[in-house]
DNA sequence: ACACTAACCTGCAAGC
DNA sequence: TGCTTGCAGGTTAGTG
């Protein structure tokens, strides 16, 4: 279940595991992922050397000596580093390296994989917003991006055109930590509230990156079931349970398409 | 320009 | 027991 922190962890691990290696063979077992795999994907990748692995939003960016692979794991995508060519159900792409294989498994096929010569202008990346953990992104930037918006704040911090990497879980958590009601219109938030939200988005993401590393080492040895977000969550998945701060009842907002949980006592509606 | 909805896909859980 | 329904997740195309 890759959120930004897990994608970050995967990138770090991949970087140390495959940097410098050559792609010897690519096999695409299913081309109908979220978007079709390009006809020339295999031929573009075959023989290329892997120079580095980085991340943009939730996209993994693998720099080759002849271009780039950009790779989104959707919701259910998993990259397995293995020593043989064995395949499991829902393995869609197998990449043979010198002495190992990368298998891309994605049950729901919400993920996608591309080769491109120019990731900065790729349609999947070109409209992405700010990286929340980058030093050049400030609370003031976030305030300016939000101050004229009438939409509710929760939808906006999940909008990748504004800020990348904040999924449903972290949106719920960051709003709780900042005591902001999810339905608050963004334009009604003052600068101080946005500063708090900015800090707490960073806080929950960084905390999860720390835990995500643990999850990923478990994953390599065991079965990859993520566990890091189960503990330490204040509101997500806890509708009907008591608030860890005030002991009041946490509520769900039923008309929201995504599970939105908040504490009506701690998170003031404005 | 913004806002809202449906769509993509599968597996699991709950309800009947 | 099997069937149906709803839900989960991120992103984008399409419509109003």
Short mmCIF file of C-alpha atoms (C1' of nucleotides) in Angstrom, two decimals:
data_model
loop_
_atom_site.label_atom_id
_atom_site.label_comp_id
_atom_site.label_asym_id
_atom_site.label_seq_id
_atom_site.Cartn_x
_atom_site.Cartn_y
_atom_site.Cartn_z
CA UNK A 1 0.00 0.00 0.00
CA UNK A 2 2.44 2.64 -1.11
CA UNK A 3 1.95 6.10 0.29
CA UNK A 4 4.61 8.73 -0.26
CA UNK A 5 6.69 7.51 2.70
CA UNK A 6 6.71 3.99 1.39
CA UNK A 7 7.57 5.14 -2.12
CA UNK A 8 10.44 7.10 -0.61
CA UNK A 9 11.60 4.00 1.22
CA UNK A 10 11.33 1.89 -1.92
CA UNK A 11 13.36 4.46 -3.83
CA UNK A 12 16.15 4.48 -1.28
CA UNK A 13 16.27 0.72 -1.18
CA UNK A 14 16.12 0.40 -4.95
CA UNK A 15 18.81 3.00 -5.35
CA UNK A 16 21.32 1.04 -3.31
CA UNK A 17 20.26 -2.31 -4.78
CA UNK A 18 20.21 -1.62 -8.52
CA UNK A 19 22.28 1.50 -9.18
CA UNK A 20 24.93 0.80 -11.77
CA UNK A 21 23.35 -2.46 -12.95
CA UNK A 22 22.26 -3.14 -16.51
CA UNK A 23 18.77 -4.14 -17.58
CA UNK A 24 19.29 -7.38 -19.44
CA UNK A 25 15.70 -8.16 -20.34
CA UNK A 26 12.22 -6.77 -19.72
CA UNK A 27 9.13 -8.94 -19.90
CA UNK A 28 5.71 -7.32 -19.81
CA UNK A 29 3.09 -9.91 -18.93
CA UNK A 30 0.11 -7.53 -18.95
CA UNK A 31 0.08 -4.30 -20.90
CA UNK A 32 -3.33 -3.07 -19.71
CA UNK A 33 -2.29 -1.34 -16.53
CA UNK A 34 -3.84 1.99 -15.50
CA UNK A 35 -2.51 3.15 -18.85
CA UNK A 36 -1.25 0.79 -21.52
CA UNK A 37 2.43 -0.07 -21.40
CA UNK A 38 4.11 1.49 -24.44
CA UNK A 39 4.78 -0.85 -27.36
CA UNK A 40 8.46 -0.01 -27.29
CA UNK A 41 8.87 -0.11 -23.51
CA UNK A 42 10.91 -3.30 -23.57
CA UNK A 43 13.17 -2.23 -26.43
CA UNK A 44 13.81 1.15 -24.81
CA UNK A 45 14.86 -0.46 -21.54
CA UNK A 46 16.76 -3.50 -22.75
CA UNK A 47 20.48 -3.04 -22.33
CA UNK A 48 20.24 0.26 -20.47
CA UNK A 49 22.34 0.99 -17.43
CA UNK A 50 20.60 2.21 -14.27
CA UNK A 51 22.20 5.45 -13.08
CA UNK A 52 20.02 6.50 -10.15
CA UNK A 53 16.62 6.20 -8.48
CA UNK A 54 14.64 9.18 -7.24
CA UNK A 55 11.06 10.18 -6.50
CA UNK A 56 8.63 12.84 -7.69
CA UNK A 57 5.41 12.80 -5.72
CA UNK A 58 4.42 9.16 -5.62
CA UNK A 59 6.25 8.41 -8.86
CA UNK A 60 9.50 6.47 -8.84
CA UNK A 61 11.94 7.92 -11.37
CA UNK A 62 14.71 5.59 -12.51
CA UNK A 63 17.40 7.35 -14.50
CA UNK A 64 18.88 5.19 -17.25
CA UNK A 65 21.80 5.96 -19.54
CA UNK A 66 19.31 6.43 -22.39
CA UNK A 67 16.29 7.99 -20.66
CA UNK A 68 14.07 7.40 -17.66
CA UNK A 69 11.57 4.91 -16.33
CA UNK A 70 8.74 6.54 -14.41
CA UNK A 71 6.73 4.18 -12.32
CA UNK A 72 3.61 4.66 -10.21
CA UNK A 73 2.51 1.84 -7.94
CA UNK A 74 -1.10 2.94 -7.78
CA UNK A 75 -2.67 1.57 -4.66
CA UNK A 76 -1.76 -2.08 -4.64
CA UNK A 77 1.56 -2.06 -6.48
CA UNK A 78 4.59 -3.82 -5.02
CA UNK A 79 8.13 -4.10 -6.39
CA UNK A 80 9.83 -7.33 -5.44
CA UNK A 81 13.57 -7.82 -5.63
CA UNK A 82 14.14 -11.50 -6.21
CA UNK A 83 16.87 -13.89 -7.26
CA UNK A 84 14.93 -15.85 -9.87
CA UNK A 85 12.33 -15.38 -12.58
CA UNK A 86 9.47 -16.96 -10.69
CA UNK A 87 6.12 -15.24 -11.13
CA UNK A 88 3.11 -14.83 -8.89
CA UNK A 89 -0.48 -13.92 -9.62
CA UNK A 90 -0.69 -10.24 -10.63
CA UNK A 91 2.98 -9.96 -11.54
CA UNK A 92 2.79 -7.74 -14.63
CA UNK A 93 6.37 -6.76 -15.40
CA UNK A 94 9.60 -8.66 -14.83
CA UNK A 95 12.93 -6.87 -15.21
CA UNK A 96 16.04 -9.02 -15.41
CA UNK A 97 19.20 -7.43 -14.06
CA UNK A 98 22.67 -8.89 -13.88
CA UNK A 99 22.05 -11.31 -11.05
CA UNK A 100 18.58 -10.41 -9.83
CA UNK A 101 15.07 -9.61 -10.97
CA UNK A 102 12.57 -6.88 -10.24
CA UNK A 103 8.98 -8.13 -10.36
CA UNK A 104 6.16 -5.59 -10.46
CA UNK A 105 3.05 -6.96 -8.80
CA UNK A 106 -0.14 -4.91 -8.82
CA UNK A 107 -3.41 -6.58 -7.94
CA UNK A 108 -5.67 -3.72 -8.92
CA UNK A 109 -3.59 -2.42 -11.82
CA UNK A 110 -3.98 1.22 -10.77
CA UNK A 111 -0.27 1.67 -11.30
CA UNK A 112 1.57 2.43 -14.52
CA UNK A 113 5.07 2.33 -15.97
CA UNK A 114 6.59 4.42 -18.75
CA UNK A 115 9.84 5.05 -20.51
CA UNK A 116 10.51 8.68 -21.33
CA UNK A 117 13.40 10.80 -22.52
CA UNK A 118 12.19 13.86 -20.62
CA UNK A 119 10.45 13.29 -17.28
CA UNK A 120 10.16 16.99 -16.52
CA UNK A 121 7.76 17.39 -19.41
CA UNK A 122 6.02 14.06 -19.11
CA UNK A 123 2.25 14.53 -18.87
CA UNK A 124 2.11 12.51 -15.64
CA UNK A 125 4.69 14.71 -13.91
CA UNK A 126 4.42 18.12 -15.50
CA UNK A 127 1.41 19.29 -13.48
CA UNK A 128 2.54 18.06 -10.09
CA UNK A 129 2.64 20.56 -7.25
CA UNK A 130 5.17 21.14 -4.50
CA UNK A 131 7.14 18.49 -2.68
CA UNK A 132 6.11 18.82 0.98
CA UNK A 133 9.50 17.74 2.32
CA UNK A 134 11.65 19.92 0.10
CA UNK A 135 13.35 22.82 1.85
CA UNK A 136 12.31 25.32 -0.81
CA UNK A 137 8.63 24.73 -0.10
CA UNK A 138 7.42 26.97 2.70
CA UNK A 139 4.30 27.59 4.75
CA UNK A 140 3.96 30.84 2.90
CA UNK A 141 3.82 28.97 -0.42
CA UNK A 142 1.07 26.76 0.94
CA UNK A 143 -0.85 29.75 2.25
CA UNK A 144 -0.66 31.46 -1.13
CA UNK A 145 -1.85 28.30 -2.88
CA UNK A 146 -4.86 28.01 -0.57
CA UNK A 147 -5.95 31.52 0.30
CA UNK A 148 -8.30 32.02 -2.65
CA UNK A 149 -9.77 28.53 -2.76
CA UNK A 150 -13.33 27.89 -1.71
CA UNK A 151 -13.01 24.13 -1.66
CA UNK A 152 -12.73 22.26 1.61
CA UNK A 153 -9.22 22.04 2.96
CA UNK A 154 -9.10 18.27 3.00
CA UNK A 155 -9.66 17.90 -0.74
CA UNK A 156 -7.10 20.59 -1.43
CA UNK A 157 -4.22 19.12 0.55
CA UNK A 158 -4.91 15.85 -1.27
CA UNK A 159 -4.72 17.64 -4.63
CA UNK A 160 -1.42 16.69 -6.24
CA UNK A 161 -1.48 19.84 -8.37
CA UNK A 162 -1.01 21.81 -5.13
CA UNK A 163 1.04 19.50 -2.92
CA UNK A 164 2.09 15.96 -3.72
CA UNK A 165 2.16 12.92 -1.53
CA UNK A 166 -0.64 13.67 0.93
CA UNK A 167 -3.02 10.74 0.67
CA UNK A 168 -6.26 10.20 2.48
CA UNK A 169 -4.65 8.85 5.64
CA UNK A 170 -2.21 11.73 6.06
CA UNK A 171 -4.80 14.34 5.17
CA UNK A 172 -7.00 13.11 7.99
CA UNK A 173 -4.11 12.92 10.42
CA UNK A 174 -2.57 16.30 9.63
CA UNK A 175 -5.93 18.06 9.94
CA UNK A 176 -6.52 16.46 13.32
CA UNK A 177 -3.09 17.45 14.60
CA UNK A 178 -3.74 21.03 13.50
CA UNK A 179 -7.25 21.02 15.00
CA UNK A 180 -8.80 21.98 11.67
CA UNK A 181 -12.20 20.64 10.66
CA UNK A 182 -11.92 18.82 7.29
CA UNK A 183 -14.82 20.76 5.80
CA UNK A 184 -13.29 24.17 6.46
CA UNK A 185 -13.05 26.24 3.30
CA UNK A 186 -9.41 26.84 2.52
CA UNK A 187 -9.96 30.58 2.13
CA UNK A 188 -11.25 30.74 5.70
CA UNK A 189 -7.97 29.53 7.15
CA UNK A 190 -5.67 32.14 8.58
CA UNK A 191 -1.93 32.17 8.10
CA UNK A 192 -1.31 30.62 11.50
CA UNK A 193 -3.61 27.72 10.78
CA UNK A 194 -1.90 27.07 7.46
CA UNK A 195 1.50 27.21 9.18
CA UNK A 196 0.32 24.58 11.61
CA UNK A 197 -1.07 22.43 8.83
CA UNK A 198 2.14 22.78 6.85
CA UNK A 199 4.18 21.64 9.85
CA UNK A 200 1.92 18.72 10.61
CA UNK A 201 1.86 17.48 7.00
CA UNK A 202 5.65 17.34 7.21
CA UNK A 203 5.47 15.74 10.62
CA UNK A 204 3.16 12.87 9.65
CA UNK A 205 5.05 12.19 6.43
CA UNK A 206 8.44 12.13 8.10
CA UNK A 207 7.18 9.99 10.93
CA UNK A 208 5.77 7.56 8.41
CA UNK A 209 9.02 7.50 6.44
CA UNK A 210 10.78 6.38 9.59
CA UNK A 211 8.18 3.68 10.13
CA UNK A 212 8.03 2.89 6.42
CA UNK A 213 11.62 1.79 6.50
CA UNK A 214 10.74 -0.75 9.09
CA UNK A 215 7.80 -1.93 7.05
CA UNK A 216 9.94 -2.32 4.01
CA UNK A 217 12.60 -4.43 5.69
CA UNK A 218 9.80 -6.63 7.02
CA UNK A 219 8.50 -6.76 3.52
CA UNK A 220 11.72 -8.06 2.09
CA UNK A 221 11.83 -10.83 4.63
CA UNK A 222 8.15 -11.53 5.07
CA UNK A 223 5.08 -10.72 3.05
CA UNK A 224 5.06 -6.97 2.62
CA UNK A 225 1.96 -6.31 4.66
CA UNK A 226 2.27 -2.70 5.75
CA UNK A 227 1.80 -2.12 9.42
CA UNK A 228 3.22 1.29 10.06
CA UNK A 229 0.01 3.21 9.74
CA UNK A 230 -1.91 0.95 12.08
CA UNK A 231 -0.28 2.34 15.17
CA UNK A 232 0.04 5.97 16.04
CA UNK A 233 -2.92 7.00 13.92
CA UNK A 234 -5.12 9.49 15.71
CA UNK A 235 -8.24 9.47 13.53
CA UNK A 236 -7.94 7.51 10.30
CA UNK A 237 -9.95 4.30 10.53
CA UNK A 238 -11.13 5.19 14.03
CA UNK A 239 -14.64 6.51 13.38
CA UNK A 240 -16.89 5.67 16.34
CA UNK A 241 -13.93 5.24 18.67
CA UNK A 242 -12.86 7.76 21.24
CA UNK A 243 -10.57 10.66 20.51
CA UNK A 244 -7.13 10.03 21.97
CA UNK A 245 -7.01 13.63 23.19
CA UNK A 246 -10.45 14.55 24.54
CA UNK A 247 -12.07 11.07 24.80
CA UNK A 248 -15.03 12.29 22.78
CA UNK A 249 -16.48 10.27 19.90
CA UNK A 250 -14.77 10.50 16.51
CA UNK A 251 -17.15 11.03 13.60
CA UNK A 252 -17.17 10.18 9.93
CA UNK A 253 -18.39 12.63 7.31
CA UNK A 254 -20.74 10.41 5.33
CA UNK A 255 -21.10 12.51 2.19
CA UNK A 256 -17.38 12.52 1.51
CA UNK A 257 -16.30 9.96 -1.06
CA UNK A 258 -13.24 9.06 0.92
CA UNK A 259 -13.30 8.08 4.54
CA UNK A 260 -13.02 11.33 6.45
CA UNK A 261 -12.79 11.05 10.23
CA UNK A 262 -12.48 13.89 12.67
CA UNK A 263 -13.06 14.89 16.26
CA UNK A 264 -15.95 17.37 16.49
CA UNK A 265 -14.62 18.59 19.80
CA UNK A 266 -10.94 19.07 18.91
CA UNK A 267 -11.36 20.13 15.28
CA UNK A 268 -13.22 23.39 15.25
CA UNK A 269 -15.45 24.19 12.30
CA UNK A 270 -15.01 27.70 11.03
"C1'" DA B 1 -11.52 29.15 -14.28
"C1'" DC B 2 -13.58 25.86 -10.83
"C1'" DA B 3 -16.28 21.84 -8.94
"C1'" DC B 4 -18.14 17.57 -8.95
"C1'" DT B 5 -18.59 12.64 -10.67
"C1'" DA B 6 -17.48 8.43 -12.78
"C1'" DA B 7 -14.12 5.47 -14.10
"C1'" DC B 8 -10.30 2.31 -13.69
"C1'" DC B 9 -9.67 -2.96 -10.86
"C1'" DT B 10 -9.59 -6.57 -7.51
"C1'" DG B 11 -10.20 -8.63 -3.07
"C1'" DC B 12 -12.26 -8.61 1.07
"C1'" DA B 13 -15.97 -8.02 4.48
"C1'" DA B 14 -20.56 -7.40 5.74
"C1'" DG B 15 -25.38 -8.25 5.07
"C1'" DC B 16 -29.02 -11.14 3.49
"C1'" DT C 1 -23.72 -21.78 1.65
"C1'" DG C 2 -23.60 -18.45 -1.95
"C1'" DC C 3 -25.07 -14.24 -3.61
"C1'" DT C 4 -25.02 -9.19 -3.71
"C1'" DT C 5 -23.40 -4.91 -2.22
"C1'" DG C 6 -20.13 -1.66 -0.59
"C1'" DC C 7 -15.68 -0.17 0.24
"C1'" DA C 8 -10.66 0.79 -0.18
"C1'" DG C 9 -6.98 3.25 -2.66
"C1'" DG C 10 -4.72 7.52 -6.44
"C1'" DT C 11 -5.40 9.82 -10.46
"C1'" DT C 12 -7.59 11.57 -14.45
"C1'" DA C 13 -11.18 12.19 -18.06
"C1'" DG C 14 -15.40 13.99 -18.67
"C1'" DT C 15 -19.32 16.90 -17.68
"C1'" DG C 16 -21.71 20.87 -15.82
#
